[in-house]
Coordinates of C-alpha atoms and ligand atoms in Angstrom, one line a residue:
M150 CA 8.2 22.0 -0.6
T151 CA 10.5 23.1 -3.4
T152 CA 14.1 22.1 -3.9
T153 CA 16.9 24.6 -3.6
Q154 CA 20.2 24.8 -5.5
P155 CA 22.6 21.8 -5.6
N156 CA 25.0 21.6 -2.7
R157 CA 28.8 21.9 -2.9
P158 CA 30.8 18.7 -3.6
D159 CA 32.3 18.6 -0.1
E160 CA 28.8 18.9 1.4
L161 CA 27.6 16.0 -0.8
T162 CA 30.5 13.9 0.3
A163 CA 29.8 14.6 4.0
L164 CA 26.1 13.7 3.4
R165 CA 27.0 10.5 1.7
Q166 CA 29.2 9.5 4.7
R167 CA 26.4 10.4 7.2
Y168 CA 23.9 8.4 5.2
S169 CA 26.2 5.4 5.2
L170 CA 26.8 5.7 8.9
E171 CA 23.1 6.0 9.7
R172 CA 22.3 3.0 7.5
E173 CA 25.0 0.9 9.2
R174 CA 23.5 1.7 12.6
R175 CA 20.2 0.2 11.4
V176 CA 20.9 -2.8 9.2
R177 CA 20.3 -6.1 11.0
P178 CA 21.5 -9.5 9.9
D179 CA 18.1 -11.0 10.5
G180 CA 16.4 -8.7 7.8
A181 CA 12.7 -9.4 7.5
L182 CA 13.0 -12.3 10.0
Q183 CA 13.1 -9.8 12.8
Y184 CA 9.3 -9.6 12.4
Q185 CA 6.6 -12.1 13.4
Q186 CA 3.1 -12.7 12.0
P187 CA 0.0 -12.2 14.2
V188 CA -0.8 -15.9 14.4
A189 CA -1.3 -18.4 17.3
E190 CA -0.8 -16.6 20.6
F191 CA -0.6 -13.3 18.7
G192 CA -3.7 -14.0 16.6
Y193 CA -5.7 -11.4 18.5
Y194 CA -3.6 -8.7 16.9
A195 CA -5.2 -9.6 13.6
A196 CA -8.7 -10.3 14.7
D197 CA -11.5 -8.2 13.2
P198 CA -12.6 -5.6 15.9
Y199 CA -15.4 -4.3 13.7
V200 CA -17.6 -7.5 13.6
D201 CA -19.0 -8.7 16.9
D202 CA -20.5 -12.0 15.8
V203 CA -19.9 -13.5 12.4
T204 CA -23.4 -14.4 11.0
E205 CA -23.8 -18.1 10.5
R206 CA -24.7 -19.1 7.0
Q207 CA -25.0 -22.2 4.9
P208 CA -22.0 -23.1 2.7
L209 CA -22.6 -22.2 -1.0
H210 CA -22.3 -24.6 -3.9
D211 CA -23.8 -22.5 -6.7
V212 CA -22.4 -21.1 -9.9
V213 CA -21.4 -17.4 -10.5
D214 CA -20.1 -15.6 -13.5
V215 CA -17.1 -13.9 -11.7
A216 CA -15.6 -14.6 -8.4
V217 CA -13.4 -11.7 -7.1
V218 CA -11.0 -12.5 -4.3
G219 CA -10.6 -9.3 -2.2
G220 CA -13.1 -6.5 -1.4
G221 CA -10.7 -3.6 -1.4
F222 CA -10.6 -1.0 -4.1
G223 CA -9.1 -3.5 -6.6
G224 CA -11.9 -6.0 -6.1
I225 CA -14.6 -3.4 -6.0
L226 CA -13.3 -1.8 -9.2
A227 CA -13.1 -5.2 -10.9
G228 CA -16.7 -5.8 -9.8
A229 CA -17.9 -2.4 -11.0
R230 CA -16.2 -2.7 -14.4
M231 CA -17.5 -6.3 -14.8
R232 CA -21.0 -5.1 -14.1
R233 CA -20.7 -2.4 -16.7
Q234 CA -19.8 -5.1 -19.2
G235 CA -23.1 -6.8 -18.3
M236 CA -21.8 -9.6 -16.1
E237 CA -24.7 -10.6 -13.8
R238 CA -23.4 -12.7 -10.9
V239 CA -20.3 -11.1 -9.6
R240 CA -19.3 -12.4 -6.1
I241 CA -16.7 -10.6 -4.1
I242 CA -15.2 -12.5 -1.2
D243 CA -13.3 -10.8 1.7
K244 CA -12.0 -11.6 5.1
G245 CA -13.3 -8.3 6.4
G246 CA -16.9 -7.6 7.5
D247 CA -17.6 -5.2 4.6
F248 CA -16.0 -3.6 1.5
G249 CA -13.0 -1.3 1.8
G250 CA -9.9 -3.4 2.1
T251 CA -7.1 -1.4 3.7
W252 CA -9.7 1.3 4.6
Y253 CA -11.9 -1.3 6.3
W254 CA -9.0 -2.4 8.5
N255 CA -7.2 0.8 9.1
R256 CA -9.4 3.2 11.2
Y257 CA -6.8 4.5 13.5
P258 CA -7.2 8.1 14.9
G259 CA -6.0 10.7 12.5
I260 CA -6.3 8.4 9.5
H261 CA -6.2 10.3 6.2
C262 CA -5.1 9.4 2.7
D263 CA -1.9 11.3 1.8
I264 CA -2.7 11.2 -1.9
E265 CA -5.1 13.9 -2.9
S266 CA -8.7 12.7 -2.6
H267 CA -9.8 13.9 -6.0
V268 CA -7.3 11.7 -7.7
Y269 CA -7.2 8.9 -5.1
L270 CA -10.9 8.1 -4.9
P271 CA -11.9 6.1 -7.9
L272 CA -15.1 6.4 -10.1
L273 CA -15.8 10.0 -8.9
D274 CA -17.1 10.9 -12.4
E275 CA -19.3 7.8 -12.4
T276 CA -20.7 8.2 -8.9
G277 CA -21.0 12.0 -9.0
Y278 CA -19.3 12.3 -5.6
V279 CA -16.9 15.2 -4.9
P280 CA -14.6 14.7 -1.8
E281 CA -14.9 17.4 0.9
W282 CA -11.2 17.6 1.8
K283 CA -8.0 17.8 -0.3
Y284 CA -6.8 14.8 1.7
S285 CA -9.8 12.6 2.8
P286 CA -10.2 11.1 6.2
G287 CA -10.3 7.3 6.2
E288 CA -14.0 7.1 6.9
E289 CA -14.8 9.2 3.8
I290 CA -12.8 6.8 1.7
R291 CA -14.3 3.7 3.3
R292 CA -17.8 5.1 2.7
H293 CA -16.9 5.8 -1.0
A294 CA -15.8 2.2 -1.3
M295 CA -19.3 1.2 0.0
R296 CA -20.9 3.8 -2.3
I297 CA -19.3 2.2 -5.4
A298 CA -20.3 -1.3 -4.2
Q299 CA -23.9 -0.1 -3.8
K300 CA -24.1 1.7 -7.1
Y301 CA -22.9 -1.4 -9.0
D302 CA -25.1 -3.7 -6.8
L303 CA -22.1 -5.7 -5.5
Y304 CA -23.6 -6.4 -2.0
P305 CA -26.2 -9.1 -2.8
D306 CA -23.6 -11.7 -3.9
A307 CA -20.7 -10.6 -1.6
L308 CA -19.3 -12.9 1.0
F309 CA -17.8 -11.2 4.0
S310 CA -15.8 -12.6 7.0
T311 CA -14.8 -15.3 4.5
A312 CA -11.3 -16.3 3.4
V313 CA -10.8 -18.1 0.1
T314 CA -8.7 -21.2 0.8
S315 CA -8.1 -22.6 -2.7
L316 CA -8.9 -22.1 -6.4
T317 CA -9.1 -25.3 -8.5
W318 CA -9.7 -25.5 -12.2
D319 CA -12.4 -28.0 -13.0
E320 CA -11.6 -29.4 -16.5
A321 CA -15.1 -31.0 -16.8
S322 CA -17.0 -27.8 -16.5
E323 CA -14.2 -25.4 -17.5
T324 CA -14.9 -23.3 -14.4
W325 CA -13.1 -22.6 -11.2
I326 CA -14.0 -24.2 -7.9
V327 CA -13.7 -21.6 -5.2
A328 CA -13.2 -23.1 -1.7
T329 CA -13.4 -21.0 1.5
D330 CA -12.9 -21.3 5.2
R331 CA -16.7 -21.2 5.6
G332 CA -17.2 -24.5 3.8
D333 CA -18.1 -22.9 0.4
A334 CA -17.2 -24.7 -2.8
F335 CA -18.9 -22.8 -5.6
H336 CA -18.1 -22.6 -9.3
A337 CA -17.1 -19.4 -11.1
T338 CA -16.5 -19.0 -14.8
Y339 CA -13.9 -16.3 -14.2
V340 CA -11.8 -15.6 -11.1
V341 CA -10.1 -12.2 -10.4
T342 CA -7.6 -12.0 -7.6
A343 CA -7.3 -8.6 -6.0
T344 CA -5.7 -9.4 -2.7
G345 CA -3.5 -6.4 -2.2
T346 CA 0.2 -6.4 -1.2
M347 CA 0.2 -5.2 2.4
S348 CA -2.8 -6.6 4.1
E349 CA -1.2 -8.7 6.9
P350 CA -0.2 -6.7 10.0
K351 CA 3.3 -7.6 11.3
L352 CA 4.7 -7.4 14.7
P353 CA 8.3 -7.0 15.8
G354 CA 9.9 -10.1 17.3
I355 CA 11.0 -8.2 20.4
P356 CA 12.0 -10.5 23.2
G357 CA 9.3 -10.5 25.9
I358 CA 6.5 -9.1 23.7
E359 CA 4.2 -11.8 24.9
T360 CA 4.7 -10.9 28.5
F361 CA 3.3 -7.4 28.4
Q362 CA 0.4 -7.2 30.9
G363 CA -1.0 -3.8 29.8
H364 CA -3.4 -3.3 26.9
T365 CA -1.9 -3.8 23.4
F366 CA -3.0 -3.8 19.7
H367 CA -1.9 -3.1 16.2
T368 CA -2.9 0.2 14.5
S369 CA -4.7 -1.7 11.7
R370 CA -7.1 -3.1 14.4
W371 CA -7.6 0.0 16.5
D372 CA -9.3 -0.9 19.8
Y373 CA -11.8 1.9 20.3
A374 CA -13.5 -0.2 22.9
Y375 CA -10.4 0.5 25.0
T376 CA -9.4 4.0 23.9
G377 CA -12.9 5.4 23.4
G378 CA -13.4 8.1 20.7
T379 CA -13.4 7.8 16.9
P380 CA -10.9 8.4 14.2
D381 CA -11.5 12.1 14.8
G382 CA -10.2 11.8 18.4
G383 CA -12.0 12.2 21.8
M384 CA -10.2 9.1 23.2
T385 CA -11.5 9.5 26.7
G386 CA -10.4 5.9 27.6
L387 CA -6.8 7.2 27.5
T388 CA -7.2 9.8 30.2
G389 CA -4.5 9.2 32.8
K390 CA -2.9 6.5 30.7
R391 CA 0.8 6.1 29.8
V392 CA 0.8 5.1 26.1
G393 CA 3.7 3.8 24.1
I394 CA 3.7 3.7 20.3
V395 CA 6.2 1.7 18.3
G396 CA 6.8 2.9 14.7
T397 CA 7.1 6.2 13.0
G398 CA 6.1 5.4 9.4
A399 CA 3.2 6.9 7.5
T400 CA 0.8 5.4 10.2
G401 CA 2.7 6.5 13.3
V402 CA 3.1 10.0 11.9
Q403 CA -0.7 10.3 11.7
V404 CA -1.5 8.7 15.0
V405 CA 1.0 10.4 17.4
P406 CA -0.6 13.9 17.4
M407 CA -4.0 12.3 18.2
L408 CA -2.6 10.3 21.1
A409 CA -1.0 13.4 22.4
E410 CA -4.4 15.1 22.7
D411 CA -5.8 12.4 25.0
A412 CA -3.2 10.3 26.8
Q413 CA -1.5 11.4 30.0
H414 CA 1.8 10.7 28.4
V415 CA 2.9 9.4 25.0
Y416 CA 6.3 7.6 24.5
V417 CA 7.1 7.5 20.8
F418 CA 9.6 4.6 20.2
Q419 CA 11.4 5.6 17.0
R420 CA 14.0 3.5 15.1
T421 CA 14.2 5.5 11.9
P422 CA 12.6 8.9 11.5
S423 CA 10.3 9.5 8.5
S424 CA 10.7 12.5 6.2
V425 CA 7.7 14.6 7.1
D426 CA 6.7 17.3 4.5
V427 CA 4.0 20.0 4.5
R428 CA 0.4 18.6 4.5
A429 CA -1.7 21.8 4.1
N430 CA -5.0 19.9 4.2
R431 CA -8.1 22.0 3.6
R432 CA -11.8 21.8 2.7
T433 CA -12.3 21.9 -1.0
G434 CA -15.4 22.8 -3.1
A435 CA -16.4 21.4 -6.4
Q436 CA -14.9 24.4 -8.2
D437 CA -11.5 24.1 -6.5
A438 CA -11.1 20.6 -7.9
G439 CA -12.5 21.6 -11.3
A440 CA -15.4 19.2 -10.5
D441 CA -18.0 21.3 -12.4
R442 CA -17.8 19.5 -15.7
D443 CA -17.9 15.9 -17.0
G444 CA -14.7 13.9 -17.0
W445 CA -12.9 16.2 -14.5
A446 CA -11.7 13.4 -12.2
R447 CA -10.2 11.3 -15.1
E448 CA -8.4 14.4 -16.4
R449 CA -7.1 15.2 -12.9
R450 CA -5.8 11.8 -12.1
E451 CA -4.2 11.4 -15.6
N452 CA -2.4 14.7 -15.0
F453 CA -1.2 13.5 -11.6
L454 CA 0.0 10.2 -13.0
R455 CA 1.9 12.0 -15.8
I456 CA 3.7 14.2 -13.4
V457 CA 4.7 11.6 -10.8
S458 CA 5.7 9.3 -13.6
G459 CA 8.1 12.0 -15.0
E460 CA 6.1 12.6 -18.2
P461 CA 5.7 16.1 -19.6
A462 CA 2.4 17.8 -18.5
D463 CA 1.1 21.3 -19.5
Q464 CA 0.0 22.1 -16.0
D465 CA 0.0 20.6 -12.4
L466 CA -3.6 20.3 -11.3
V467 CA -2.9 18.7 -7.9
A468 CA 0.2 20.8 -7.0
D469 CA 1.2 19.1 -3.8
G470 CA 4.2 17.5 -2.1
W471 CA 4.1 14.5 -4.5
T472 CA 4.1 16.5 -7.7
A473 CA 6.7 18.9 -6.3
S474 CA 9.1 16.0 -5.6
A475 CA 8.2 14.1 -8.8
G476 CA 11.8 14.3 -10.0
L477 CA 13.0 12.6 -6.9
L478 CA 10.4 9.8 -7.0
E479 CA 12.6 8.2 -9.7
K480 CA 13.8 5.5 -7.4
L481 CA 10.6 4.9 -5.4
L482 CA 8.9 2.8 -8.0
P483 CA 10.3 -0.3 -9.7
S484 CA 8.6 0.7 -12.9
F485 CA 9.6 4.3 -13.1
R486 CA 11.0 5.8 -16.4
R487 CA 14.4 4.4 -17.4
E488 CA 15.5 7.0 -19.8
N489 CA 17.4 9.0 -17.1
T490 CA 20.7 7.4 -16.5
G491 CA 24.4 8.3 -16.7
P492 CA 26.9 10.2 -14.5
D493 CA 25.5 13.7 -15.3
F494 CA 22.0 12.6 -14.4
E495 CA 23.1 10.9 -11.2
A496 CA 25.1 14.0 -10.1
A497 CA 22.2 16.4 -10.7
Y498 CA 19.8 13.9 -9.1
E499 CA 22.0 13.6 -6.0
A500 CA 22.3 17.4 -5.6
A501 CA 18.5 17.9 -6.0
D502 CA 17.9 15.1 -3.5
A503 CA 20.3 16.6 -1.0
A504 CA 18.7 20.0 -1.3
M505 CA 15.2 18.5 -0.7
M506 CA 16.3 16.5 2.3
N507 CA 18.1 19.5 3.7
E508 CA 14.9 21.4 3.5
L509 CA 13.0 18.6 5.2
R510 CA 15.6 18.5 8.0
A511 CA 15.4 22.3 8.4
R512 CA 11.7 21.9 8.8
V513 CA 12.3 19.8 11.9
E514 CA 14.6 22.5 13.4
Q515 CA 12.1 25.2 12.6
T516 CA 9.3 23.4 14.4
V517 CA 10.7 21.3 17.3
T518 CA 11.9 23.5 20.1
D519 CA 14.1 21.0 22.0
P520 CA 17.3 20.7 19.9
D521 CA 18.1 17.2 21.1
T522 CA 14.6 16.0 20.0
A523 CA 14.8 17.9 16.8
E524 CA 18.2 16.3 16.0
K525 CA 16.8 12.8 16.5
L526 CA 13.8 13.5 14.3
K527 CA 15.9 14.3 11.3
P528 CA 15.9 11.8 8.5
W529 CA 19.4 10.9 7.2
Y530 CA 18.8 9.1 3.9
R531 CA 17.9 10.0 0.4
Y532 CA 14.4 11.1 -0.5
A533 CA 12.1 8.1 -1.1
C534 CA 14.4 5.6 0.5
K535 CA 11.5 5.3 2.9
R536 CA 8.0 6.3 2.0
P537 CA 7.7 10.1 2.2
T538 CA 5.1 11.3 4.7
F539 CA 3.2 14.6 5.2
S540 CA 1.9 16.2 8.4
D541 CA 1.5 19.6 9.9
S542 CA 0.8 18.2 13.4
Y543 CA 3.5 15.6 13.9
Y544 CA 6.5 17.8 14.7
P545 CA 4.5 20.2 16.9
A546 CA 3.3 17.2 19.0
F547 CA 6.9 16.9 20.3
N548 CA 6.7 20.4 21.8
R549 CA 4.1 19.2 24.2
D550 CA 5.1 18.2 27.8
N551 CA 3.2 14.9 27.5
V552 CA 5.1 13.6 24.5
S553 CA 8.6 12.0 24.7
L554 CA 10.6 10.8 21.8
V555 CA 12.6 7.6 22.6
D556 CA 15.2 7.0 19.9
T557 CA 16.1 3.3 19.6
A558 CA 18.5 3.4 16.6
D559 CA 21.6 2.6 18.7
T560 CA 19.9 -0.6 20.1
H561 CA 18.5 -1.7 16.7
G562 CA 15.0 -1.0 18.0
I563 CA 13.4 -1.8 21.3
E564 CA 15.5 -4.3 23.2
R565 CA 13.0 -5.9 25.4
I566 CA 9.4 -5.8 26.5
T567 CA 8.5 -6.7 30.1
E568 CA 5.2 -7.2 32.0
H569 CA 5.0 -3.5 32.7
G570 CA 6.7 -1.7 29.8
V571 CA 9.5 -1.2 27.3
V572 CA 13.2 -1.4 27.8
V573 CA 15.6 0.8 25.7
G574 CA 19.2 1.0 26.9
D575 CA 19.3 1.5 30.7
E576 CA 15.8 2.9 30.8
T577 CA 12.4 1.1 31.4
Y578 CA 9.3 3.0 30.2
E579 CA 6.3 1.8 32.3
L580 CA 3.2 1.8 30.2
D581 CA -0.5 1.1 30.4
C582 CA -1.0 0.6 26.7
L583 CA 1.4 -0.3 23.9
I584 CA 0.4 0.2 20.3
F585 CA 2.2 -1.3 17.3
A586 CA 2.4 1.0 14.3
T587 CA 4.8 -1.5 12.8
G588 CA 3.3 -1.9 9.4
F589 CA 2.6 -5.0 7.2
S590 CA 4.2 -8.0 5.7
V591 CA 4.9 -7.4 2.0
G592 CA 3.8 -10.0 -0.5
V593 CA 2.4 -12.6 1.9
S594 CA -1.3 -12.3 0.9
G595 CA -3.2 -13.9 -1.9
I596 CA -2.0 -16.3 -4.6
H597 CA 1.6 -15.1 -4.4
S598 CA 2.0 -16.1 -0.8
G599 CA 1.2 -19.8 -1.0
K600 CA -1.6 -19.3 1.5
L601 CA -4.1 -19.5 -1.3
P602 CA -3.1 -22.4 -3.6
V603 CA -4.2 -22.2 -7.2
H604 CA -4.5 -25.5 -9.1
G605 CA -4.7 -25.0 -12.8
R606 CA -4.9 -27.4 -15.7
G607 CA -3.8 -31.0 -14.7
G608 CA -3.7 -29.9 -11.0
T609 CA -0.5 -27.9 -11.6
Q610 CA 0.0 -25.4 -8.8
L611 CA 0.8 -21.8 -9.9
L612 CA 3.5 -21.2 -7.4
H613 CA 5.2 -24.6 -8.1
T614 CA 5.4 -23.7 -11.7
W615 CA 6.7 -20.2 -10.9
A616 CA 9.3 -21.5 -8.4
Q617 CA 10.9 -23.4 -11.3
Q618 CA 10.7 -20.8 -14.1
G619 CA 10.0 -17.5 -12.3
P620 CA 6.6 -15.8 -12.6
R621 CA 5.2 -16.0 -16.1
T622 CA 2.3 -13.9 -17.2
L623 CA 1.0 -11.9 -20.1
H624 CA 0.9 -8.2 -18.9
G625 CA 0.7 -9.5 -15.3
F626 CA -2.9 -10.6 -15.8
T627 CA -3.1 -14.1 -17.2
S628 CA -1.0 -17.2 -17.2
N629 CA -0.7 -20.3 -19.4
G630 CA -2.2 -23.3 -17.7
F631 CA -4.6 -21.2 -15.6
P632 CA -7.5 -20.3 -17.9
N633 CA -10.0 -17.5 -17.0
L634 CA -7.8 -16.5 -14.0
I635 CA -7.1 -12.7 -14.0
Q636 CA -4.6 -11.4 -11.5
M637 CA -4.6 -7.8 -10.3
G638 CA -1.6 -6.3 -8.5
S639 CA 1.8 -4.9 -9.4
L640 CA 3.6 -8.1 -10.6
H641 CA 4.7 -7.7 -14.3
N642 CA 2.4 -4.6 -14.4
A643 CA 2.8 -0.9 -13.6
S644 CA 2.9 1.0 -10.3
S645 CA 2.4 4.5 -9.0
V646 CA 2.0 6.2 -5.7
N647 CA -1.6 6.6 -6.6
F648 CA -2.3 2.9 -6.7
T649 CA -6.1 3.2 -7.0
H650 CA -5.6 4.7 -10.5
I651 CA -3.4 1.6 -11.4
L652 CA -6.1 -0.7 -10.0
D653 CA -8.9 1.0 -12.0
E654 CA -6.9 0.6 -15.3
Q655 CA -6.4 -3.0 -14.3
A656 CA -10.1 -3.4 -13.6
V657 CA -11.0 -1.9 -17.1
H658 CA -8.6 -4.3 -18.7
A659 CA -9.9 -7.3 -16.7
A660 CA -13.5 -6.5 -17.8
A661 CA -12.4 -6.1 -21.4
L662 CA -10.7 -9.5 -21.3
V663 CA -13.9 -11.1 -19.9
A664 CA -16.1 -9.3 -22.5
A665 CA -13.9 -10.5 -25.3
A666 CA -14.0 -14.1 -24.0
E667 CA -17.8 -13.9 -23.7
A668 CA -18.2 -12.5 -27.1
E669 CA -16.2 -15.3 -28.7
G670 CA -17.3 -18.1 -26.4
A671 CA -13.6 -18.6 -25.6
L672 CA -11.3 -19.1 -22.7
L673 CA -8.8 -16.6 -21.5
E674 CA -5.3 -18.1 -21.6
P675 CA -2.1 -16.8 -23.1
S676 CA 0.2 -19.1 -25.0
P677 CA 3.7 -19.8 -23.6
G678 CA 5.0 -17.8 -26.6
A679 CA 3.0 -14.7 -25.5
E680 CA 4.4 -15.1 -22.0
D681 CA 7.9 -15.3 -23.4
A682 CA 7.4 -12.2 -25.4
W683 CA 6.1 -10.3 -22.3
Q684 CA 9.1 -11.5 -20.3
A685 CA 11.4 -10.1 -23.0
V686 CA 9.7 -6.7 -22.8
L687 CA 10.1 -6.7 -19.0
A688 CA 13.8 -7.6 -19.2
D689 CA 14.6 -5.1 -21.9
G690 CA 15.3 -1.8 -20.1
A691 CA 14.7 -3.1 -16.6
P692 CA 16.1 -0.5 -14.3
D693 CA 19.2 -0.9 -12.2
H694 CA 18.0 0.3 -8.8
E695 CA 20.4 -1.9 -6.9
W696 CA 22.9 0.9 -6.1
F697 CA 20.1 3.2 -4.8
H698 CA 18.5 0.7 -2.6
A699 CA 21.8 -0.7 -1.4
E700 CA 22.6 2.7 0.0
C701 CA 19.2 3.2 1.6
T702 CA 18.3 2.9 5.2
P703 CA 16.5 -0.5 5.8
G704 CA 12.8 -0.9 5.3
Y705 CA 10.3 -2.8 3.2
Y706 CA 11.4 -1.0 0.0
N707 CA 14.8 -2.7 0.1
R708 CA 14.0 -5.9 1.9
E709 CA 15.2 -4.5 5.2
G710 CA 18.5 -3.4 3.7
L711 CA 19.3 -6.7 2.0
G712 CA 18.6 -5.4 -1.6
R713 CA 15.7 -4.9 -4.0
P714 CA 14.0 -7.9 -5.5
N715 CA 14.3 -8.6 -9.3
S716 CA 13.5 -5.3 -11.0
A717 CA 12.3 -7.2 -14.1
S718 CA 9.2 -7.8 -12.1
A719 CA 7.5 -4.6 -13.3
Y720 CA 7.0 -2.8 -16.7
P721 CA 10.1 -0.7 -17.1
H722 CA 8.8 2.3 -18.9
G723 CA 6.3 3.7 -16.4
A724 CA 2.5 3.6 -15.8
V725 CA 1.5 6.1 -18.5
A726 CA 3.3 4.1 -21.3
F727 CA 1.9 0.8 -19.8
H728 CA -1.7 2.0 -19.9
E729 CA -1.3 3.1 -23.5
L730 CA 0.3 -0.3 -24.4
L731 CA -2.8 -2.0 -22.9
R732 CA -5.2 0.2 -24.8
Q733 CA -3.5 -0.6 -28.1
W734 CA -3.3 -4.3 -27.3
R735 CA -7.0 -4.4 -26.5
K736 CA -7.7 -2.7 -29.9
E737 CA -5.4 -4.8 -32.0
S738 CA -4.3 -8.0 -30.3
I739 CA -6.8 -9.2 -27.7
A740 CA -7.6 -12.3 -29.7
E741 CA -4.1 -13.7 -28.8
V742 CA -5.3 -14.5 -25.3
L743 CA -8.5 -16.3 -26.5
Q744 CA -8.4 -20.1 -26.7
T745 CA -11.1 -22.5 -27.9
K746 CA -13.1 -24.2 -25.2
A747 CA -13.0 -27.9 -25.0
V748 CA -16.5 -27.9 -23.4
L749 CA -19.0 -26.2 -25.7
Ligands
NAP1012 P1 5.9 1.1 8.0 O1 6.1 2.1 7.1 O2 6.3 -0.3 7.7 O3 6.5 1.5 9.4 C1 6.7 0.6 10.5 C2 7.4 1.4 11.6 O4 7.7 0.5 12.7 C3 8.8 1.9 11.1 O5 8.9 3.2 11.7 C4 9.7 0.9 11.8 O6 11.0 1.4 12.0 C5 9.0 0.6 13.1 N1 9.6 -0.6 13.7 C6 9.4 -1.8 13.3 N2 10.1 -2.7 14.2 C7 10.5 -1.9 15.2 C8 11.3 -2.2 16.4 N3 11.6 -3.5 16.7 N4 11.6 -1.2 17.2 C9 11.2 0.1 16.9 N5 10.6 0.4 15.7 C10 10.2 -0.6 14.9 O7 4.3 0.9 8.4 P2 3.1 2.0 8.3 O8 3.5 3.3 8.9 O9 1.9 1.3 8.9 O10 2.9 2.2 6.8 C11 2.8 1.1 5.9 C12 2.4 1.6 4.6 O11 1.0 1.8 4.6 C13 3.0 2.9 4.1 O12 4.3 2.8 3.6 C14 2.0 3.3 3.1 O13 2.2 2.6 1.9 C15 0.7 2.9 3.7 N6 0.1 4.0 4.4 C16 -0.4 5.0 3.6 C17 -1.0 6.1 4.2 C18 -1.6 7.1 3.4 O14 -1.9 8.2 3.8 N7 -1.8 6.9 2.1 C19 -1.1 6.2 5.6 C20 -0.5 5.2 6.4 C21 0.0 4.1 5.8 P3 12.1 1.3 10.8 O15 11.7 2.4 9.8 O16 13.4 1.6 11.4 O17 12.0 0.0 10.2

């Protein structure tokens, strides 16, 4: 969707007021505390529905070269890149029953990636695979994750249905002891953590949620045993059923049209509408994607990254909603380019933003026939305050007789759940099935959550050290006192809407670090001085996003309306510059992270 001319000043003032009003309707004093984790009596919401019986096995006490915590794309890419560097024993550990990470857990009907498959799926050049659709269905992505794992022989050493419970540096052997919930305690020369940021499903703390007597589950653990069908639909188990779905984020937008096909009636409980842009998914051939020559995938994803990072590019190879709105993604990422500031830029930005959002609101009116429903589906906030979504079937679903939109903004969400249904205002909606598309806790997985304690030199705990001084790393990957530990993720690193690209660059870097340490017979460990220098780079030019997020409607981007976390947590000049910086550093300065071993 293209933007139109800037709006008149009085229109912008009116919009600003409307946005502020809509935000005030939604901000809650309890912020993120309004949610609860799927533990104890809610534990079944997080149980693995794809593994019937976890195979018993003996605990492992052996030695591997590299242990990778997490079997999503981050972990798989780390494994693949380590293999290419010649590492023999690479053991990936994951809670799920197979590789895939988010694509292992999320198999809900309608699941697709909304980033173009030809740039989202990693290692296409290396595996020779060409995606069939511009936007891949989840199953194609999951199978690609497994394809990479097979190609790089990552299955034999993998541990599935296993959670790492602690990482402890063993001074005597200068290796890590990796302990798990299956009784394992094995040694690894290097540990890579690739635990993702949004892997724990969350539930709203709605009063009475535990009393519901109908069937219920979270979208990231879709219960096909109950609904029947597959991610492509055919949910015969929903015939004659009244189904409620809570949540209208990127997941809800994909699920609702599928439920509408099969359920007797669908009640969509909405608190904040998403912006829903054109999808235009289509089958693609190798030639459409330029996949008829070597290096095509690398070139395409670099081109996409340049455009969505606001860097100049000769052409737009992907040409979709993300690249069209690139100028407005400025505030989406903590590490976006900082050069654009000042009143002139802000004014032009606001006008372009208003034009874009006006078009998106017009799209609702053009599609949804009932004016009241259309009005409620309109998003009243700036572009990218919430994650933009894309669908050509979401709005039309509301023209069906068996779909009702229940807006809950006035009551700050659903008020109460009873044995038989959901209460909003004076109305009770009786339901057979209640599905939570309520998203994921942010930053509660892996070593940053405290659930996976990391004991470094002298038994020092990583998070204890960071609680006193703030996080300290070199480039986000390594930390003093924690030798041979390589962290993947967005802390002190770069980010992008195409996160698999970021992860692959991180995996290349991780493998280069290990190769350098192996070549020199050294440990990987930055000095405190190297960490200080990296902190200074992060702080210099860190963006001021506070005003933008302070005006945004609540969500996980702005800690439910309470404000953005420290923006010095990411590299401030964008992913393209960060990748170049890493390349140069690997050529010229990698020795600074190598330390002499005590044990030779
Ligand atoms: P989400 O964006 O966090 O959305 C959760 C939804 O639940 C929101 O609509 C929220 O409303 C609603 N909600 C929460 N508590 C509620 C309550 N008490 N009453 C009524 N509504 C309530 O979660 P998601 O849709 O699963 O998406 C999570 C992330 O996964 C996305 O942002 C994206 O990064 C990723 N994802 C990606 C794709 C893809 O194609 N690449 C697809 C799906 C998901 P409010 O907005 O008012 O809080």
